[in-house]
Amino acid sequence: MTPEIALVLSILAAAVVFLITEWIPMEVTALLSLGAVALTGLVTPAQALAGFSNPAVVTVWAVFILSGGLTLTGVANVIGSFVLRLAGNKETTMIIVIMTTAGVMSAIMNNVAVAALMLPVVMDIARHTGRPPSRLLMPLAYGSLLGGLTTQIGTPPNILVTDALRDAGFKAFTFFDFTPVGLIVMFSGIAFMTFIGRHLLPQRDVVQETSSGGRGDWQSQYDLQERLFRVRVPEGSILADKTLAEARMGSVLGWNVIGITRGDQTLLAPGPADKLVVGDHLTVEGRIESLNELKNWHELVIEKEGIDLQEPYSGEIKIGEVELPGNSRFVGSTLNSLGFRGRFNLNVLAIRRADQVRRTYLQDDQLQRGDMLLVAGTAQHLQELENTSGFDNFRYVERSELIDVYRLHQRLLVLQVAPNSGLVEKSLKDSRLGDALGSRVLGILRGDNPIIMPEPHEILQANDRLVVEGRQRDFDNLRGLEELEIERGVAADVKKLISGDTGMVEAILSPQTTLEGKTLRQINFREKFGLNVVALWRKGKAYRSNLRDMKLHFGDALLLLGPRAKLKLLGQEPDIIVLTETAQEELRTEKMKWSILIMIGVLLPVFLGWVQIYIAAVVGAAVMVLVGCLSMKEAYRQIEWKAVFLIAGMLPLGTALDQSGAAKLIAEGVVALVGPYGPKAVMLGLISLTFLATCFVPTAALVVLMGPIALNTAANMDLSPFGLMMAIAMAASASFMTPVSHPANILVMGPGGYRFIDYLKIGGLLTLVTLVVLLVVLPIFWPLALQ
């Protein structure tokens, strides 16, 4: 083994570990791999960057745009809806029609786009026929994956192996070269799901839209009753005439106020500005035990008020003021949505707006043009803030101004954590102290080691002295929460809140969402959409409390309650898919003829061999935007940039594997291990390895790495490379075994209520069926022996 081979294998091993664990984003792993093979001289700088202009990469992003044009003009929707109406009420027929429709559409569209497009339609079919969505959604996902096997542009692995053959000097696959084998695999998969797989599908109905007279079992599926109860605002309550934002039930107790019943009227999805009145009955979702935890606050000893600001802030911490100009990109955001503390490593102590100074409840307050932010931190971090675009007129603030203008000394408290307090050994985040007082813990005075600007994960210790912004009367709000009356004799039932104008539906993040990784609180979900998130379903488990601070993940299902008009408006949001066909974004059907003609114009020259697919796809994508089938902004959203950067970044590593001799070394190992058993054994080994790797490694990256190995294996055994390359493409695209194997699997996981074991059980058997079919069929159409 040469030093170059050892080096490239080390880079490969590190890349695979990072791709599997996702300790860092996959596309970042790909770009670091690109840099590693370039800096070590394994490839030239030009070769390192060649992935971004690679025909396969260009074809992938262009096909995303073409697929988006067909979706937004309603072509795919019309085809899908028309065909699915023929499904009838028989389950076997429905599975056949759903999988066939998804498969045919996936032949020329992105797999995930097809699954996302058909998901609301299939959900409606499930409701209308009285069948659990879990009986139909996994067949939908698998149908979209199987259909991608049938054409050159059906899936990125097909595009990548085509380009790999071209680069290796072989004749590239044409558009329909995948069709014979792909169709046989697809119909074999449909037959398996129809006659065997459907008997293994779970009988779970996670959610049904409640209509007049309708009843669903979403309440039991999401275990809503376990976390649903009613409370009453008693006579003399300090919470009377306070808004929900001021009451801070969500931040202090983790409660979600679903509705307020006042006399005969019920207000659903109340906003933060809605006021409480004595006698109000609140339908709340959360943990009743949270009220018992309020006793922790009584164990805090208030040492003094109005302390000197210099006590919590040492000489190394400076205080400055910065302005938000009218054109600032931060105007309209909140400190919470910006992640200000983590982003700039600074504390916002106050906001001066015109003649008013706000010192508490700052995190969820929308920033306005002209706001002056009083910030504290190190000189270095303040300097970085000054140099950040979106902020103007930075200056350091004198101590006298802090007292005379901001009056911070009047709102500083020192609270001592008693040795027997329930807050001991809790982190600041878990203590919810900052949320309770509407501010932040500015410092912890701990013996001779004061902690300035403590992090949320800082663990509280006995006798800690906490410097917080607030007043003793702020604790009255906590007393008001503690006095709320639990109505134990009254069973809270969400169904009773639903009327003709109010509905409950499920929604998921769209494949192009920008909300992944953000919390409901950061995106101001309730304020923005006027809807309550009642529960969240993630990987087979329902979550019903503290939802506002949970980061959203692709594949999450959100159970929403609110006015039907608001639910319908939500369907127009590109970040979210509402799982009912009646709440979908309005389509540009007047452009449908144009999108069809453009797609024909892209495919026909390719069929006839007049132009390469990557040129035709780019021209077609440009014309889609030109004629208005979608805007340039929408085109950018349709592109799955993660896949683009992943492929472009991993291609140089594939080149390094080939040029260093590492791919040849691995191929020799494959030949030595299974070669004596014949060409079919070699094919079996490569397919099995690819199938197994799809459970952990993204399919595009996997094909980039397996391609050189397959080509070198074919060369070592004097075999035709076409059969082996197609085998790798088919195996990589048939990602059935786990939800993380493919985004289409994740997309249906929440709405279908699937668990990991469901994919392993059904997808594993479907993988075995695909393996057998490939071993039988591939050598017929693509003989392994050299011709």
JSON list of C-alpha atoms in Angstrom, two decimals, residues 30 186 201 234 293 315 319 374 416 478 583 616 627 673 697 701 711 730 786:
[
{"chain": "A", "resi": 30, "resn": "ALA", "atom": "CA", "xyz": [-18.25, 16.81, 1.33]},
{"chain": "A", "resi": 186, "resn": "MET", "atom": "CA", "xyz": [-40.73, -1.52, -10.02]},
{"chain": "A", "resi": 201, "resn": "LEU", "atom": "CA", "xyz": [-48.24, -2.42, 7.33]},
{"chain": "A", "resi": 234, "resn": "PRO", "atom": "CA", "xyz": [-59.80, 32.59, 40.34]},
{"chain": "A", "resi": 293, "resn": "GLU", "atom": "CA", "xyz": [-42.22, 23.01, 40.63]},
{"chain": "A", "resi": 315, "resn": "GLY", "atom": "CA", "xyz": [-13.53, 45.11, 33.95]},
{"chain": "A", "resi": 319, "resn": "ILE", "atom": "CA", "xyz": [-21.36, 47.83, 27.67]},
{"chain": "A", "resi": 374, "resn": "LEU", "atom": "CA", "xyz": [-27.92, 48.12, 24.97]},
{"chain": "A", "resi": 416, "resn": "GLN", "atom": "CA", "xyz": [-29.31, 33.28, 46.44]},
{"chain": "A", "resi": 478, "resn": "LEU", "atom": "CA", "xyz": [-45.34, 33.41, 39.73]},
{"chain": "A", "resi": 583, "resn": "ALA", "atom": "CA", "xyz": [-55.53, 23.48, 1.73]},
{"chain": "A", "resi": 616, "resn": "ALA", "atom": "CA", "xyz": [-31.34, 20.02, -22.63]},
{"chain": "A", "resi": 627, "resn": "VAL", "atom": "CA", "xyz": [-42.33, 31.79, -19.46]},
{"chain": "A", "resi": 673, "resn": "LEU", "atom": "CA", "xyz": [-13.01, -12.49, -1.78]},
{"chain": "A", "resi": 697, "resn": "VAL", "atom": "CA", "xyz": [-24.49, 7.01, 3.74]},
{"chain": "A", "resi": 701, "resn": "ALA", "atom": "CA", "xyz": [-22.16, 10.17, -2.05]},
{"chain": "A", "resi": 711, "resn": "LEU", "atom": "CA", "xyz": [-15.12, 0.03, -12.71]},
{"chain": "A", "resi": 730, "resn": "MET", "atom": "CA", "xyz": [-30.33, 0.46, -8.79]},
{"chain": "A", "resi": 786, "resn": "LEU", "atom": "CA", "xyz": [-17.30, -8.69, -22.31]}
]
